[in-house]
PDB file of C-alpha atoms in Angstrom:
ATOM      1  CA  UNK A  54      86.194 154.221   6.571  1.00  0.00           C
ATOM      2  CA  UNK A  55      82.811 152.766   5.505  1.00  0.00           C
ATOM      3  CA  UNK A  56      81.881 152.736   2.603  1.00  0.00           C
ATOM      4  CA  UNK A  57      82.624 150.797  -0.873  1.00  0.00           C
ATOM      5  CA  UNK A  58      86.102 151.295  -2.711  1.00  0.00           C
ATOM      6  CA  UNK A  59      87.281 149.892  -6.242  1.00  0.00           C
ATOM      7  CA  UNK A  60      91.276 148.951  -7.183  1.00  0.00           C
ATOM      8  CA  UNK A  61      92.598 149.704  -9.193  1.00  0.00           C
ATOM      9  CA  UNK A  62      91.294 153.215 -10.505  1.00  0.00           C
ATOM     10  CA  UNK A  63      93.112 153.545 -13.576  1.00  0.00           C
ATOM     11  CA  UNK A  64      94.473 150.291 -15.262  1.00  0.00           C
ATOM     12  CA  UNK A  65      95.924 149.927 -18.492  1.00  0.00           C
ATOM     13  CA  UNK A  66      96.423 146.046 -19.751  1.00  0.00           C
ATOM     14  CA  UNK A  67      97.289 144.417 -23.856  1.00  0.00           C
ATOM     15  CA  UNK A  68      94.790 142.436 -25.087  1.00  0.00           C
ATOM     16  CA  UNK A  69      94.863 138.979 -24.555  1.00  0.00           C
ATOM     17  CA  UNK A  70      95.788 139.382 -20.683  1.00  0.00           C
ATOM     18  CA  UNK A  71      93.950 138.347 -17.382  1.00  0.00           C
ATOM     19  CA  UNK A  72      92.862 141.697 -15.639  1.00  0.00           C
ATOM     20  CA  UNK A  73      91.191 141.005 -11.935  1.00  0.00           C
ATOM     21  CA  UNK A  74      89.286 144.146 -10.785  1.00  0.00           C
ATOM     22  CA  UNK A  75      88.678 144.363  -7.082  1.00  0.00           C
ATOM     23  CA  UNK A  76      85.940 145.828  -4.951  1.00  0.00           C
ATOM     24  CA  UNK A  77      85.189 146.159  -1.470  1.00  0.00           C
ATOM     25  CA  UNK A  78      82.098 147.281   0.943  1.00  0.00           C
ATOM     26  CA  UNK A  79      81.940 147.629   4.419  1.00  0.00           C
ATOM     27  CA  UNK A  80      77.937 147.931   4.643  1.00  0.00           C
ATOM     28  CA  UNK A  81      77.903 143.956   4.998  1.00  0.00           C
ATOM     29  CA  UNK A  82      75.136 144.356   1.881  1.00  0.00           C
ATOM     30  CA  UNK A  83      73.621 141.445   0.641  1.00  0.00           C
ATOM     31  CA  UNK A  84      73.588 142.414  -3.241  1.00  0.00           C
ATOM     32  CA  UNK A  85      76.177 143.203  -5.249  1.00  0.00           C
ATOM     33  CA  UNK A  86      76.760 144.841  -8.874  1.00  0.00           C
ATOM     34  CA  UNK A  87      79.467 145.392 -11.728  1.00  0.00           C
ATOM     35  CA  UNK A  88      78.712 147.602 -14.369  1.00  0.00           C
ATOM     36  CA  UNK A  89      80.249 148.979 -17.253  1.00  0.00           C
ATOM     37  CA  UNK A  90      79.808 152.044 -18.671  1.00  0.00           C
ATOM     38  CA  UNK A  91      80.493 153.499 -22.224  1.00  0.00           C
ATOM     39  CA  UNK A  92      79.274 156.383 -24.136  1.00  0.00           C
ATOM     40  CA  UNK A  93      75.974 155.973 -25.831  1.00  0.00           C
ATOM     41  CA  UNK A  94      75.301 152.662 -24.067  1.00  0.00           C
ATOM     42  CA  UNK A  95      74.860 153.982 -20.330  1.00  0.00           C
ATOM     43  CA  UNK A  96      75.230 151.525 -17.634  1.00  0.00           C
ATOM     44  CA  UNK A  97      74.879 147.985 -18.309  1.00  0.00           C
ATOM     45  CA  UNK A  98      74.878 145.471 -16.010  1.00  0.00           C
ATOM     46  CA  UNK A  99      77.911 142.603 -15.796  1.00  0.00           C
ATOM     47  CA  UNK A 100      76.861 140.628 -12.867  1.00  0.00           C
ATOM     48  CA  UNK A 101      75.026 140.737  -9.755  1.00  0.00           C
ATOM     49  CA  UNK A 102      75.176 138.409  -6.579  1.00  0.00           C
ATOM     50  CA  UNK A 103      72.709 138.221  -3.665  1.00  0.00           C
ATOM     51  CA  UNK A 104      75.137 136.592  -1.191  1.00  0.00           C
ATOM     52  CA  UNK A 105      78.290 135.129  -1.178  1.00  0.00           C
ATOM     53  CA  UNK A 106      78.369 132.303  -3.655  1.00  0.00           C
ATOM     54  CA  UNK A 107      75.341 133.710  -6.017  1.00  0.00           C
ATOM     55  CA  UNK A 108      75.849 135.319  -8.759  1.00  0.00           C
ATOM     56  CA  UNK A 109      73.551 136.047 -11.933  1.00  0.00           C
ATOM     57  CA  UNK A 110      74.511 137.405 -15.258  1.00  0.00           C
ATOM     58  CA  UNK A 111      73.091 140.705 -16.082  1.00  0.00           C
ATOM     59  CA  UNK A 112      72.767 142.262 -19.784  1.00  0.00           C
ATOM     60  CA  UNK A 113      76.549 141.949 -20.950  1.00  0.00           C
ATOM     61  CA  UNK A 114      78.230 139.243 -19.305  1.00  0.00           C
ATOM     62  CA  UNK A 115      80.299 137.491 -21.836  1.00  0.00           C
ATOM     63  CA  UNK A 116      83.795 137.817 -21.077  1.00  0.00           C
ATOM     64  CA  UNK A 117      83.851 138.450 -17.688  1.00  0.00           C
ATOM     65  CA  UNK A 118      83.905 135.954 -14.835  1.00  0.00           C
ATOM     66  CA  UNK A 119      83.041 136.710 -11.299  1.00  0.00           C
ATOM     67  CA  UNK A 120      83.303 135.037  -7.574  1.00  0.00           C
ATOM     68  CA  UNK A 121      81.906 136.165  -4.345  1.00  0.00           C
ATOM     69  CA  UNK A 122      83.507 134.079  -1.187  1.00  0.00           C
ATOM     70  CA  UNK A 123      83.029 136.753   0.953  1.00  0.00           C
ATOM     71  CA  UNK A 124      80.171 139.149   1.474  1.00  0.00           C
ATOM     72  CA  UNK A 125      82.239 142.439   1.454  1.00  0.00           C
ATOM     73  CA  UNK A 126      83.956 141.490  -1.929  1.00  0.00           C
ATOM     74  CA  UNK A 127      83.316 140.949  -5.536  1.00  0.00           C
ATOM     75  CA  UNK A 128      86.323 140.936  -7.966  1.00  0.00           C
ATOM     76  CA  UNK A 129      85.518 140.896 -11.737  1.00  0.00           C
ATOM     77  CA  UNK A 130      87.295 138.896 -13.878  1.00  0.00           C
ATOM     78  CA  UNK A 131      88.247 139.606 -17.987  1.00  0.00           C
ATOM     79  CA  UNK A 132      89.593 136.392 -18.587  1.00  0.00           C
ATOM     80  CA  UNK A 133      91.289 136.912 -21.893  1.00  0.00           C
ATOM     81  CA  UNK A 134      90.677 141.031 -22.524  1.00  0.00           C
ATOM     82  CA  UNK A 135      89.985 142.422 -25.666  1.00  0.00           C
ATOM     83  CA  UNK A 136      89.591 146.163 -27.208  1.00  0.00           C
ATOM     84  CA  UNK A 137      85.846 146.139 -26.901  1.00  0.00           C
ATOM     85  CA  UNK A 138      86.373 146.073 -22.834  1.00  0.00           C
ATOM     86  CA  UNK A 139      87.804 149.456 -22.835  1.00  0.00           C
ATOM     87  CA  UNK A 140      85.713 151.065 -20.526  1.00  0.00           C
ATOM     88  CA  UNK A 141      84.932 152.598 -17.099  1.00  0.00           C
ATOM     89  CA  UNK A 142      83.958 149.554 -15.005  1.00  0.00           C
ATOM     90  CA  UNK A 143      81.314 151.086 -11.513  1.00  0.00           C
ATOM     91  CA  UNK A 144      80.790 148.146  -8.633  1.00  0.00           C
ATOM     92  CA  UNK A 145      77.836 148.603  -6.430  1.00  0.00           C
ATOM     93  CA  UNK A 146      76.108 147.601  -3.490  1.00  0.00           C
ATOM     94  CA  UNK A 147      72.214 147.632  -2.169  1.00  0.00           C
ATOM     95  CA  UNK A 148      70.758 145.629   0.818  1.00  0.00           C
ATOM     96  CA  UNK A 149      67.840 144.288  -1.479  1.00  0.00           C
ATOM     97  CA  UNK A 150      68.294 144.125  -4.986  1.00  0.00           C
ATOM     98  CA  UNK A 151      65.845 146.554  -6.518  1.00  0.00           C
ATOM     99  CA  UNK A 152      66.907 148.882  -3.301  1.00  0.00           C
ATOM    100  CA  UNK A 153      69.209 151.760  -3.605  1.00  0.00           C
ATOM    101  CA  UNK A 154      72.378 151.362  -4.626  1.00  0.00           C
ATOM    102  CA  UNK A 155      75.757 152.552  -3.618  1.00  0.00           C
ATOM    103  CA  UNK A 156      78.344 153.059  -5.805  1.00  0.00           C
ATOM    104  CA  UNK A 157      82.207 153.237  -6.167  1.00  0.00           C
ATOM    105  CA  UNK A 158      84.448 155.079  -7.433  1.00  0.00           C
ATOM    106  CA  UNK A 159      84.972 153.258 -10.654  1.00  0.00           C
ATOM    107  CA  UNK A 160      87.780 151.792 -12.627  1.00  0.00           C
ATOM    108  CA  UNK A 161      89.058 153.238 -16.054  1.00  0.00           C
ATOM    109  CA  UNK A 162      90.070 150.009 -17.559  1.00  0.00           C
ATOM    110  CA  UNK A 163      91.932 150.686 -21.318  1.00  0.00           C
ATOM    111  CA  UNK A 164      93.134 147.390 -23.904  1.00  0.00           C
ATOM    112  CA  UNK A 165      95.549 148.000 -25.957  1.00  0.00           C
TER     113      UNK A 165
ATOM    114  CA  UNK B  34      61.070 143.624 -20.299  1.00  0.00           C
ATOM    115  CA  UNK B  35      61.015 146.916 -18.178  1.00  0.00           C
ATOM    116  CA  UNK B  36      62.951 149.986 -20.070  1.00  0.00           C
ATOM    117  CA  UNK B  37      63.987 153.466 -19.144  1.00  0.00           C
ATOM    118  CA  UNK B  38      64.063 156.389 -21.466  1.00  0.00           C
ATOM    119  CA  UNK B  39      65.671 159.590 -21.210  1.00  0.00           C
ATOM    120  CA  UNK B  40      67.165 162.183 -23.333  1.00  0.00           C
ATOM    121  CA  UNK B  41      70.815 162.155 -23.376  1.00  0.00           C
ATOM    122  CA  UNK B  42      71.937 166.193 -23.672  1.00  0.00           C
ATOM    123  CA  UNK B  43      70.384 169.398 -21.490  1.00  0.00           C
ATOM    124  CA  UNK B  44      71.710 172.952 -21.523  1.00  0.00           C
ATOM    125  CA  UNK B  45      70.605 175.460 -19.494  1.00  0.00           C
ATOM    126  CA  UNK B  46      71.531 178.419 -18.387  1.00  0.00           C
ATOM    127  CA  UNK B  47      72.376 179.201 -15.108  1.00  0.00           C
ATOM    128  CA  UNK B  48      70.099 180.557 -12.662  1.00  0.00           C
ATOM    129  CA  UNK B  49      67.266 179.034 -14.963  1.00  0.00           C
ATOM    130  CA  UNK B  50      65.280 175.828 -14.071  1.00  0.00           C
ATOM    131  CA  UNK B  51      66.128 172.702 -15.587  1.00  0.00           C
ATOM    132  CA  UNK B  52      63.647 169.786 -15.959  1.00  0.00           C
ATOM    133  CA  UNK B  53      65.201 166.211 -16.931  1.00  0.00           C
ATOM    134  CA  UNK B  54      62.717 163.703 -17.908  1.00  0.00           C
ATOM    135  CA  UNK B  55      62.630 160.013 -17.655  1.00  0.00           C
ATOM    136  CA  UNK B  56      59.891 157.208 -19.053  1.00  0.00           C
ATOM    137  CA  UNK B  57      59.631 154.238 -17.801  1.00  0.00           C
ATOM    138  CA  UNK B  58      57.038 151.192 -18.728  1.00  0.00           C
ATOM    139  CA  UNK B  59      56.850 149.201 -15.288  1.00  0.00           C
ATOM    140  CA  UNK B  60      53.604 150.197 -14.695  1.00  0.00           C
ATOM    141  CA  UNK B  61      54.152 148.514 -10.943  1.00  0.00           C
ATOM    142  CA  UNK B  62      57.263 149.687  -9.694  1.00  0.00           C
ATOM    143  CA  UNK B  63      57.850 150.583  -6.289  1.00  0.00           C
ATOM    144  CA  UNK B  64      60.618 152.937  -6.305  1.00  0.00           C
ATOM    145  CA  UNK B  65      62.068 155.592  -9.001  1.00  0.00           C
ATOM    146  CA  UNK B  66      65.103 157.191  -8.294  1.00  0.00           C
ATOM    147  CA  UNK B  67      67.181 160.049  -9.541  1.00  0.00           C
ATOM    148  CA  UNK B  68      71.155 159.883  -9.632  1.00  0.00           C
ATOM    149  CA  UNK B  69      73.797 162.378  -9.819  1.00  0.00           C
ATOM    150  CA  UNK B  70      77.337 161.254 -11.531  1.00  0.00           C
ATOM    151  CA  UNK B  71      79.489 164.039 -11.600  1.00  0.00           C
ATOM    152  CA  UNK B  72      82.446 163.980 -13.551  1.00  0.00           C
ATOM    153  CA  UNK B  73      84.928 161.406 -12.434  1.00  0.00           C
ATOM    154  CA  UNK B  74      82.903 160.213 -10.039  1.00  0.00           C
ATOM    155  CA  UNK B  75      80.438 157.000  -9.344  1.00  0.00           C
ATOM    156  CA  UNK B  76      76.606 157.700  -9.400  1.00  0.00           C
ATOM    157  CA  UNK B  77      74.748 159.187  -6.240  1.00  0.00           C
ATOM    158  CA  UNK B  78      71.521 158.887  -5.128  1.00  0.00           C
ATOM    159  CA  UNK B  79      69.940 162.549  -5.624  1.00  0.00           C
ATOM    160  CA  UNK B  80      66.703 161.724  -4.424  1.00  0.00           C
ATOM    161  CA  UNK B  81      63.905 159.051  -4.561  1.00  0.00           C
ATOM    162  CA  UNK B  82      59.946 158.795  -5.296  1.00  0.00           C
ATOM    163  CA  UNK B  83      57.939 156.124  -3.928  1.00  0.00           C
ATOM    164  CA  UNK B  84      55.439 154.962  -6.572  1.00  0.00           C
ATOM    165  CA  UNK B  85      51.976 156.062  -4.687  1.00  0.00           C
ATOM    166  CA  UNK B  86      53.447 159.957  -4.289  1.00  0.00           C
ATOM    167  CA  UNK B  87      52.617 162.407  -7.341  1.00  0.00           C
ATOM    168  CA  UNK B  88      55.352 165.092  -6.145  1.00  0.00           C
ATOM    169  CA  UNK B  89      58.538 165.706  -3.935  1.00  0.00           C
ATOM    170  CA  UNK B  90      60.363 168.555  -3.210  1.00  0.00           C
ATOM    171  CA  UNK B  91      63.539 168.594  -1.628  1.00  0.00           C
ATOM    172  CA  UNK B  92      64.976 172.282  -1.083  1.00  0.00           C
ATOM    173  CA  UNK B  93      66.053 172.970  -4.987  1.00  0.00           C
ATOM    174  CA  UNK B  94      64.985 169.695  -6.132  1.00  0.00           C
ATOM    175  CA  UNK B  95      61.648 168.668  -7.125  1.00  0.00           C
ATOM    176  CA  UNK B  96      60.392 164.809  -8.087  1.00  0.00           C
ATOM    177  CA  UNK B  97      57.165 164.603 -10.532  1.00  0.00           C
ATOM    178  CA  UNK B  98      55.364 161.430 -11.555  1.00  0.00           C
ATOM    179  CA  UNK B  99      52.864 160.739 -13.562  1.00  0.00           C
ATOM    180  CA  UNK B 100      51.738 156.739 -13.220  1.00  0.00           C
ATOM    181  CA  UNK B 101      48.547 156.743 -15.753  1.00  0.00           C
ATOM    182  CA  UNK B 102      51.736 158.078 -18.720  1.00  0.00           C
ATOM    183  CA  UNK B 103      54.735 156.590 -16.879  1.00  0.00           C
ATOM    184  CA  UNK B 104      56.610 159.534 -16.647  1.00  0.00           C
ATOM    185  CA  UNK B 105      59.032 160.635 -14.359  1.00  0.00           C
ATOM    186  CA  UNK B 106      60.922 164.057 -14.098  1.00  0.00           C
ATOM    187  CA  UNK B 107      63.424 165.911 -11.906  1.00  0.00           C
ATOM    188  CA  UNK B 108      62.971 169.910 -11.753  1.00  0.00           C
ATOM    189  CA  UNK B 109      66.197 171.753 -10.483  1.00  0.00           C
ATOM    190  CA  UNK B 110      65.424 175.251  -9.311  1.00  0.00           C
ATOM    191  CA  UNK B 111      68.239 178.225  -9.752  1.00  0.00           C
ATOM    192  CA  UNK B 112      70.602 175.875 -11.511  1.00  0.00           C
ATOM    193  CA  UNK B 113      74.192 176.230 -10.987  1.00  0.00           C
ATOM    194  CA  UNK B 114      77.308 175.389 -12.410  1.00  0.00           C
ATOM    195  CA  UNK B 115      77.863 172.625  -9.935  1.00  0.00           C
ATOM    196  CA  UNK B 116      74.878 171.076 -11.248  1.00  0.00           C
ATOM    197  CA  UNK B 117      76.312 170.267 -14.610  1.00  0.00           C
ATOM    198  CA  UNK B 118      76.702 166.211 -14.099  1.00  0.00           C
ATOM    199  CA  UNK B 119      74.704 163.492 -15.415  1.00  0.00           C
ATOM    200  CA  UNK B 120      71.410 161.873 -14.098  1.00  0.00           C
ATOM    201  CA  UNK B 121      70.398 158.737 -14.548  1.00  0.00           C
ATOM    202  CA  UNK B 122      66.244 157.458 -13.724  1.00  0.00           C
ATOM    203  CA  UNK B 123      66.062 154.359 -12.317  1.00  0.00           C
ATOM    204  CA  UNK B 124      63.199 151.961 -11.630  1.00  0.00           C
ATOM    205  CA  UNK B 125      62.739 149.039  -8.964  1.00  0.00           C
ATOM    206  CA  UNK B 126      61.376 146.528 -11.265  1.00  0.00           C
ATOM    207  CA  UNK B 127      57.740 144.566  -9.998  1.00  0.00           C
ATOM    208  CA  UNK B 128      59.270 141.222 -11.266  1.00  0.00           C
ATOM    209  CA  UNK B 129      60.463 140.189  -8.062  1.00  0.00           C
ATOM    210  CA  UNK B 130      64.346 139.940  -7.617  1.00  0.00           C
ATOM    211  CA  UNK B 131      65.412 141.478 -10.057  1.00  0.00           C
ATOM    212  CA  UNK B 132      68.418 144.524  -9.900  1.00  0.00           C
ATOM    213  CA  UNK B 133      67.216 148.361 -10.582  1.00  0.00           C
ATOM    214  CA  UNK B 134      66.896 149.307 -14.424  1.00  0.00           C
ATOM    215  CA  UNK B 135      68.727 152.433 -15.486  1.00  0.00           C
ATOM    216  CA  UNK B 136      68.030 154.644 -17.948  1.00  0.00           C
ATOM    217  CA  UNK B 137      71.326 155.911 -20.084  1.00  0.00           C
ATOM    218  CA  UNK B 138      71.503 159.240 -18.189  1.00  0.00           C
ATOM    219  CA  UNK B 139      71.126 162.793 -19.048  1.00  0.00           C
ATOM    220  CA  UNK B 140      74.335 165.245 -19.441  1.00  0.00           C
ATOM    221  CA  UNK B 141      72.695 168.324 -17.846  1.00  0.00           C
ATOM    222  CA  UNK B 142      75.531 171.750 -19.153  1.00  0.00           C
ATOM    223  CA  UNK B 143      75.265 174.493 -17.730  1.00  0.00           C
ATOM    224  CA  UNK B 144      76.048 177.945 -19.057  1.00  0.00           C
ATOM    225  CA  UNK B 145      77.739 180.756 -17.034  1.00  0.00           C
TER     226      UNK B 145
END
């Protein structure tokens, strides 16, 4: 099916630990998005990447790592996690990068 | 740098109309959208305004904007319980490639 899917949905990981949280689009879009998203704060933007091997830093990027070999995927990263990266993570994709966007399903990430 | 403002909480009741409002302060945007997240759920796009229209409607929905006071708003008609969700305004920004800014979304109840 087309469309744009995130794995896992519901992850639970210690702090400390290597989390790697996939997403996928079908759309062949050229832009690509991570969010996070926490009560009070909205959405706030990770990374983005206009093509494979791009990628930019967006408002709150520290802590998280990203890649983008392939045009249909872009996995974020928490390299070491910690408490404050409990949240609900939201990957996106547009054709142009102040386009619409289309959004996944989201991942409930919790530290413990 | 470009921001978006909105009020976080709405309750209405339903069958009433419900107006969400949204500032923004790039005066040259292109594009504002309106998104739906329901709960659970990544955002969708509910509709879209392009920057030289005052007004759309779209069956219950209708899109205001005001460019001289930056203001955007979202009118639903008869609202129903399936309308509680949040929505999120969202501007293209004029600075070139830059990803959409997002206000922090409106949580729209609505009472039976």
């Amino acid at each position: 099916d087309a469309g744009i899917t995130q794995s896992p949905r519901y992850k639970i990981t210690e702090t400390g630990r290597q989390v790697t949280l996939m997403c996928h689009q079908t759309w062949s879009h050229s832009y690509m998005f991570w969010y996070r998203q926490d009560l009070g704060h909205g959405l706030r933007l990770i990374y983005y990447s206009a093509a494979a091997d791009i990628t930019d830093k967006g408002e709150v990027p520290d802590g998280y790592v990203v890649s983008r070999s392939k045009t249909e995927n872009f996995p974020l990263t928490l390299e070491s996690a910690t408490r404050s990266q409990t949240s609900v993570y939201f990957c996106a994709s547009a054709e142009a990068t102040g386009g619409e966007q289309y959004f996944g399903p989201g991942t409930r990430l919790t530290v413990t | 740098g470009e921001d978006v403002e909105q009020s976080l909480f709405l309750s209405v009741r339903e069958g009433d109309s419900s107006v969400i409002n949204c500032t923004y302060t790039d005066s040259s945007s292109t594009y504002l959208y309106w998104y739906k997240q329901e709960p659970g759920a990544g955002l969708q796009l509910l509709t879209y305004i392009f920057s030289n229209m005052d007004m759309k409607q779209d069956q219950r929905l209708t899109v205001l904007l005001n460019k001289k006071d930056k203001h955007l708003s979202l009118r639903i008609a008869d609202t129903q319980t399936g309308d509680s969700a949040i929505y999120f305004c969202a501007e293209t920004p004029h600075s070139g490639n830059t990803p959409l800014v997002f206000g922090k979304g409106t949580r729209l109840s609505v009472i039976a």
